[in-house]
Tab-separated table of C-alpha atoms and ligand atoms in Angstrom:
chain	number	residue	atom	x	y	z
A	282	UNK	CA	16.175	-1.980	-29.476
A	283	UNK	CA	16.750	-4.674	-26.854
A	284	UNK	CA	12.691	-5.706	-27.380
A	285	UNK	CA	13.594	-5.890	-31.134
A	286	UNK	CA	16.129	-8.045	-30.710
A	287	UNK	CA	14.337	-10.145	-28.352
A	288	UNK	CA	11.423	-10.590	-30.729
A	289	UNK	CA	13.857	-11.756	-33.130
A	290	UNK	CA	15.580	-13.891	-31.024
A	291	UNK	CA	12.363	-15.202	-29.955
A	292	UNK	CA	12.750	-17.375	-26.534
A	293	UNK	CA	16.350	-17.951	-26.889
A	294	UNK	CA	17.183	-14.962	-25.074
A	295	UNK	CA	15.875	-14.311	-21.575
A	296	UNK	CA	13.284	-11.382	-20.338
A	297	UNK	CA	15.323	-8.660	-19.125
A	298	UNK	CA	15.859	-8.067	-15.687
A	299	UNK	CA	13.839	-5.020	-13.760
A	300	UNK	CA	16.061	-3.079	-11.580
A	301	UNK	CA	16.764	-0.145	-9.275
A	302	UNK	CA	19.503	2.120	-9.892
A	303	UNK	CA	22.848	1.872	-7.788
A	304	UNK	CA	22.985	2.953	-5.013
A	305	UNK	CA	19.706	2.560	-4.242
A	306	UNK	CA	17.376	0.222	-1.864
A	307	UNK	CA	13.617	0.459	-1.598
A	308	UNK	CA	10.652	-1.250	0.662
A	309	UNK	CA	7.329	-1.477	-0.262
A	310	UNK	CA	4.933	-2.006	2.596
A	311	UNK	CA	0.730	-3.464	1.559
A	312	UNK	CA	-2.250	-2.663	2.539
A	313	UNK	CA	-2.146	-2.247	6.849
A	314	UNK	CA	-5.431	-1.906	7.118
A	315	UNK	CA	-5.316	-0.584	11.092
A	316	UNK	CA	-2.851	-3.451	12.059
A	317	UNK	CA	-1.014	-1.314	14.187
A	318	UNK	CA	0.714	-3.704	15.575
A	319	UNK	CA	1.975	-5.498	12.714
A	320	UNK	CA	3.519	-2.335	11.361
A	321	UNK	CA	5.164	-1.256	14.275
A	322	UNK	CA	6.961	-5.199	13.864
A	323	UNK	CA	7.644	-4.132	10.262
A	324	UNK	CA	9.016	-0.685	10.403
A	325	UNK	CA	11.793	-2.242	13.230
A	326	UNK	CA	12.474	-5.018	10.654
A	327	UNK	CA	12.683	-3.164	8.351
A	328	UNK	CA	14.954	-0.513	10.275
A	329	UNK	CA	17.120	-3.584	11.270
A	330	UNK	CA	17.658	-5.259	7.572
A	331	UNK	CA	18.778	-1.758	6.195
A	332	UNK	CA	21.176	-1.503	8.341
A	333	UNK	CA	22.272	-4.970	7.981
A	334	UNK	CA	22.740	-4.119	4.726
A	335	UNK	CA	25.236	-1.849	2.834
A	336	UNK	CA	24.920	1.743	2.935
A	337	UNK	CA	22.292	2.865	0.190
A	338	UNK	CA	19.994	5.418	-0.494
A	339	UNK	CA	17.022	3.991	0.852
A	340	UNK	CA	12.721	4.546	-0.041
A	341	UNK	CA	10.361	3.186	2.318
A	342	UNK	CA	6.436	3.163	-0.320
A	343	UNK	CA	3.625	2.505	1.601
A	344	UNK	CA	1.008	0.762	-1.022
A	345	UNK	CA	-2.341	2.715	0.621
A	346	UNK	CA	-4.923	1.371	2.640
A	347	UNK	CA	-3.131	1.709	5.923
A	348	UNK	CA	-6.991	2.771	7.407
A	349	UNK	CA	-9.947	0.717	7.832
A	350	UNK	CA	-11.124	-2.872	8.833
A	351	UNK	CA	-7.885	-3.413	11.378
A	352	UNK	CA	-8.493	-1.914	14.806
A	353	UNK	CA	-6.005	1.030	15.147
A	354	UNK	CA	-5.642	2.991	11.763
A	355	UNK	CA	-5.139	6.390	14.062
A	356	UNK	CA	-2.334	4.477	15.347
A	357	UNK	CA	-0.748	3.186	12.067
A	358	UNK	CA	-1.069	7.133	10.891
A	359	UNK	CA	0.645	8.167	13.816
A	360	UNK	CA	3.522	5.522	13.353
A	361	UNK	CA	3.637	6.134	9.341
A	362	UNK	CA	4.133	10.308	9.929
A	363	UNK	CA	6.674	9.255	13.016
A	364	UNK	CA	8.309	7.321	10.456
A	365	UNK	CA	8.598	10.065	7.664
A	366	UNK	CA	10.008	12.555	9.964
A	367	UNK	CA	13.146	10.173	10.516
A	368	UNK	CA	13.881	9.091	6.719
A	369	UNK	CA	11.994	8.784	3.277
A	370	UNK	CA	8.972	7.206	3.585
A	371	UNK	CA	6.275	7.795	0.229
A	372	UNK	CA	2.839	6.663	1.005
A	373	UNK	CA	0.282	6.227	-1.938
A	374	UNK	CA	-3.468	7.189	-1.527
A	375	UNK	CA	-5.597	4.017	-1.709
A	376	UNK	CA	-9.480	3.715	-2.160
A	377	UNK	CA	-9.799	3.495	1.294
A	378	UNK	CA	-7.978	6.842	2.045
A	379	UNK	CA	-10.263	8.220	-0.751
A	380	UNK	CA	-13.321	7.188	0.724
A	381	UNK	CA	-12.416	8.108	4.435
A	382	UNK	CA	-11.479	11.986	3.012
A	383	UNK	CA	-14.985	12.174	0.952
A	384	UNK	CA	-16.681	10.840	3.707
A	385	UNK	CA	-15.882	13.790	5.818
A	386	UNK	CA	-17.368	15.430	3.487
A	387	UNK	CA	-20.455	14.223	2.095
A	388	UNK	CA	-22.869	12.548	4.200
A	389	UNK	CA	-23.679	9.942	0.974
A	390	UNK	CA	-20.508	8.255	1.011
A	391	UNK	CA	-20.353	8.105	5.158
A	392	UNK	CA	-22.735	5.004	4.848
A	393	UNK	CA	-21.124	2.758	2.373
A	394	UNK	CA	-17.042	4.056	4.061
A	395	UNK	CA	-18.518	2.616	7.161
A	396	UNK	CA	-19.531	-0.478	5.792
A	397	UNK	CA	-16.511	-1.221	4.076
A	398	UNK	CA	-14.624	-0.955	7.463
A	399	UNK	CA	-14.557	3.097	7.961
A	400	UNK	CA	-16.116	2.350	11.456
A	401	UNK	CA	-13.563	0.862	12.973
A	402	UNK	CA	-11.171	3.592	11.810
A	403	UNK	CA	-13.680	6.246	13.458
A	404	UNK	CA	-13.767	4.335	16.576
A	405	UNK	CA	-9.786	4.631	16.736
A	406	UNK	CA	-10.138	7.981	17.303
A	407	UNK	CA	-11.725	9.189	20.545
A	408	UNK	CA	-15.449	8.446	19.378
A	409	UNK	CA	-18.003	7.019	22.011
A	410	UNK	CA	-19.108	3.490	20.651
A	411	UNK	CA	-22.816	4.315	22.604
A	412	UNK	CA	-22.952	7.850	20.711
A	413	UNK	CA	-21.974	6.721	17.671
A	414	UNK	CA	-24.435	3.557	17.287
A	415	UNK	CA	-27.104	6.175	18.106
A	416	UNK	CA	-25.805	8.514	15.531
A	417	UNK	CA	-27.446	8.961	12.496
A	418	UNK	CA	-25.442	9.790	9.403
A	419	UNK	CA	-25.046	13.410	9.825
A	420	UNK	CA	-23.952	13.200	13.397
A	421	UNK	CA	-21.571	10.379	12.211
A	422	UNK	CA	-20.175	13.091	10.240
A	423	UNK	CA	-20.366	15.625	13.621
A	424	UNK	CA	-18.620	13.225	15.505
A	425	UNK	CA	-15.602	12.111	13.157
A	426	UNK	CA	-14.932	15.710	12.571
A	427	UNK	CA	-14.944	16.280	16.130
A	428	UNK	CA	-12.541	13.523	16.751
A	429	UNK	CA	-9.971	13.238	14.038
A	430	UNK	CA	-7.665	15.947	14.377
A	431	UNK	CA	-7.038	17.952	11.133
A	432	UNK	CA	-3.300	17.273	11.123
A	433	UNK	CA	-4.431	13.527	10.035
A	434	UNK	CA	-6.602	14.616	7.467
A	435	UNK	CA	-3.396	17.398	6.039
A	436	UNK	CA	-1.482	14.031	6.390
A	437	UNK	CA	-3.809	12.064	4.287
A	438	UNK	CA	-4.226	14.399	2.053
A	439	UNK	CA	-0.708	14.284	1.131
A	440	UNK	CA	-0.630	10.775	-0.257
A	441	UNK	CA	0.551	10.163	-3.571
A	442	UNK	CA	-0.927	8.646	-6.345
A	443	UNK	CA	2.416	6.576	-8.032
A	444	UNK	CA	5.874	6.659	-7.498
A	445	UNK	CA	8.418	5.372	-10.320
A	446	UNK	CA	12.104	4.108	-8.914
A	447	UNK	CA	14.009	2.533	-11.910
A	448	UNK	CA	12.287	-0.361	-13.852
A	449	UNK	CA	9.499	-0.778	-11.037
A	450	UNK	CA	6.240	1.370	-10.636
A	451	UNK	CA	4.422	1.640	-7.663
A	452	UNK	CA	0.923	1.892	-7.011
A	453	UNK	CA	-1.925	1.196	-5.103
A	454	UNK	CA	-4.331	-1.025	-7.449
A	455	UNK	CA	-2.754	-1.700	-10.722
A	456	UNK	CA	-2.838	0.303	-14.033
A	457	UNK	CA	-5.132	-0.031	-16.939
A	458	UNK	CA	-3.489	-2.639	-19.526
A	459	UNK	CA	-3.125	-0.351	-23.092
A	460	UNK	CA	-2.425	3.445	-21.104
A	461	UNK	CA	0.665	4.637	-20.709
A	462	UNK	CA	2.216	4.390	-17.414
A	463	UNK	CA	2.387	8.495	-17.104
A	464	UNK	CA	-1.290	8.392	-18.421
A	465	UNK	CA	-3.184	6.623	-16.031
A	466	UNK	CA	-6.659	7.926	-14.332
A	467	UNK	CA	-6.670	8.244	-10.588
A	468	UNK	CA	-9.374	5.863	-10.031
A	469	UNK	CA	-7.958	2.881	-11.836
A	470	UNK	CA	-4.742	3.312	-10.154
A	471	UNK	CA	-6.931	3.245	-6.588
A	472	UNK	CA	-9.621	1.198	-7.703
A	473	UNK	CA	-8.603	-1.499	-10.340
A	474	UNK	CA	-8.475	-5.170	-10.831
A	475	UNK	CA	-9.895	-6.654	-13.668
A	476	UNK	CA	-8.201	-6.354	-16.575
A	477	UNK	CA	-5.188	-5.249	-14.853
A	478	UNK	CA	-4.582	-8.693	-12.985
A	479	UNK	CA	-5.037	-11.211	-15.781
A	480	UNK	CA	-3.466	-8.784	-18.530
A	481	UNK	CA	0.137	-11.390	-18.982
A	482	UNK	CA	1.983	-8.409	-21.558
A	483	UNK	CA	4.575	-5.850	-20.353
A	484	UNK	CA	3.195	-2.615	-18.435
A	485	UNK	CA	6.210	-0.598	-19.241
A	486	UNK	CA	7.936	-1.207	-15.560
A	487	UNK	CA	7.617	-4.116	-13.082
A	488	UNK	CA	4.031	-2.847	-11.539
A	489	UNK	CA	4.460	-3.161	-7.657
A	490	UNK	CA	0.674	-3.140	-6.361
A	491	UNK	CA	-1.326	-4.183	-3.199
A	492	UNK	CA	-5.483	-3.362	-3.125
A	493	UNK	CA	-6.221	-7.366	-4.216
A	494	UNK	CA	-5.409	-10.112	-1.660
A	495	UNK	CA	-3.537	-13.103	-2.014
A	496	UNK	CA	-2.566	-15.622	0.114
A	497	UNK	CA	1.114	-15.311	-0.839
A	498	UNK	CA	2.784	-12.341	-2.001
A	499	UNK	CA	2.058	-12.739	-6.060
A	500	UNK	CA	5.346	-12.702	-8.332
A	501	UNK	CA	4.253	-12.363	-12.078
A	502	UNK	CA	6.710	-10.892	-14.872
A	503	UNK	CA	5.153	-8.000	-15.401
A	504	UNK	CA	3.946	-7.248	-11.719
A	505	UNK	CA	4.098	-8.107	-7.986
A	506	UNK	CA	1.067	-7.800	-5.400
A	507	UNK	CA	1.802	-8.007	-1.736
A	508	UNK	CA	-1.716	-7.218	0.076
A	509	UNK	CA	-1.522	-10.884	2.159
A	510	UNK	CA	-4.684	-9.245	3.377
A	511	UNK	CA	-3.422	-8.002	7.444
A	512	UNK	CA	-6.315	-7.510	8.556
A	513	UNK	CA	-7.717	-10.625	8.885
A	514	UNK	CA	-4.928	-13.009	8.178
A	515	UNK	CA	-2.364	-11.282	10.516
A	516	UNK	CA	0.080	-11.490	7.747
A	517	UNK	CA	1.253	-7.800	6.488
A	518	UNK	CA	4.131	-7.805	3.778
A	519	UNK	CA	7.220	-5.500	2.832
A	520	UNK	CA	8.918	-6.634	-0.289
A	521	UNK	CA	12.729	-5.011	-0.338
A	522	UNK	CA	14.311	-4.351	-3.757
A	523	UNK	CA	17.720	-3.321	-4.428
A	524	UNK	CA	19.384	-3.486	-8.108
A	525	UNK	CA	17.801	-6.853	-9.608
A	526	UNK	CA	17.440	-8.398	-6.317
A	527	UNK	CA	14.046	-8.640	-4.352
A	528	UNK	CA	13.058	-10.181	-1.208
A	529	UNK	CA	10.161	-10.384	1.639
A	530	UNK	CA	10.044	-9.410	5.125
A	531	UNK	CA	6.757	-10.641	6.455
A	532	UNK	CA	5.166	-9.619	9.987
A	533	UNK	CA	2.943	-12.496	11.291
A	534	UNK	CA	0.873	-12.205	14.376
A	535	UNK	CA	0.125	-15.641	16.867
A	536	UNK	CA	-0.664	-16.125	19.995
A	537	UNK	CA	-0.422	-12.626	20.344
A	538	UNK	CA	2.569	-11.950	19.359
A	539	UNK	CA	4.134	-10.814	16.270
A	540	UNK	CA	7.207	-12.252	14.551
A	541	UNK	CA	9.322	-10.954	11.220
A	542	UNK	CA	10.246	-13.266	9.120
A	543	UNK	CA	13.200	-12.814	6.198
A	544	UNK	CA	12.827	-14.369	2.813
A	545	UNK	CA	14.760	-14.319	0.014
B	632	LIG	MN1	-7.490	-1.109	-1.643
């Protein structure tokens, strides 16, 4: 009815407003990509502006990637499951999750996962750097198994694919412009860009996405990415949302040290 109107109205009346329901307050975290150490900065930012703020119902989502490229991804599991135990926390499966569990699996996606930074996650875990560079593909496999403890891989597992909180929906990638939002295939919701980013129309809900870097977290009208790309810019991004207000909590590493810093 409102849409109806609006066409009618044409550009005299504004777009509506996406919001979360009273009461309610949620974080979205991107892609970690092994940066440890920037999300230990962010989940005591985080901590610290929630309870700055008033009392709500709050979701932490966790976009997916949290493994590969970055040098700790067994440590950024262990902080993300630490972190569920102690309040909500939903983390969505991203490619990189799907590649590390079928690469444990079968030996022909172990080569390209470790190209596309699945060695360094390996090498988190208690793997000998000299064994593994003599390891062919199927000792790779012997050795990952070996070292990664099976409560990480139940935990990985476990991801989500989506999560929908009042106007906004949540996912790794994007959606596929045309499909329903309760419609969409796994792998463009883990795997997308192109048409998803240029597509300008309404999704059906305020698409909250990481997967593609940008420089600065990207605000369009129909969608928001906030992969700022951790692993190599040092730059990881929680966007906080509570009724039609939204704002940024940024953890930057330099000189070795990381910093949080509050935008609204
Ligand atoms: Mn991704």
């Amino acid at each position: 009815m409102f849409s109806r109107l609006r066409q009618f109205l044409g550009a005299a009346l504004p777009a509506p407003t996406a919001a979360i329901p009273a009461g309610q307050r949620v974080y979205a975290v991107g892609d970690i990509h092994g940066r440890a150490d920037l999300f230990e900065a962010l989940i005591a930012a985080i901590e610290a502006d929630d309870a700055a703020r008033r009392p709500a119902a709050t979701t932490v989502i966790l976009l997916g990637d949290l493994i590969d490229r970055g040098p700790d991804s067994a440590g950024v599991l262990r902080r993300a499951r630490d972190w569920q135990q102690r309040r909500p926390v939903r983390i969505l499966m991203g490619n990189h999750e799907e590649m590390f569990l079928a690469a444990l699996r079968k030996p022909s996606v172990m080569g390209p996962f470790l190209r596309f930074g699945g060695r360094e996650t390996l090498l988190s875990y208690p793997i000998d750097p000299a064994a593994y560079s003599r390891a062919g593909i199927e000792e790779v496999i012997e050795l990952a198994q070996a070292a990664i403890p099976q409560a990480d891989i139940d935990f990985v597992s476990g991801f989500e694919d989506q999560v929908m909180i009042g106007d906004y929906h949540f996912v790794h990638a994007g959606v596929r412009p045309g499909i329903a939002l309760g419609d969409q295939k796994i792998g463009d919701l883990r795997w997308i860009r192109e048409p998803f980013l240029d597509h300008a129309d309404d999704f059906g809900a305020v698409v909250v996405h990481g997967h593609t870097i940008t420089d600065r977290p990207d605000f369009r009208t129909n969608r928001i990415g906030i992969d700022t790309g951790a692993y190599s810019s040092g730059r990881l991004t929680a966007l906080g949302l509570e009724g039609t207000t939204r704002w940024l909590l940024t953890a930057e590493a330099s000189d070795g040290a990381v910093r949080v810093r509050t935008e609204d």
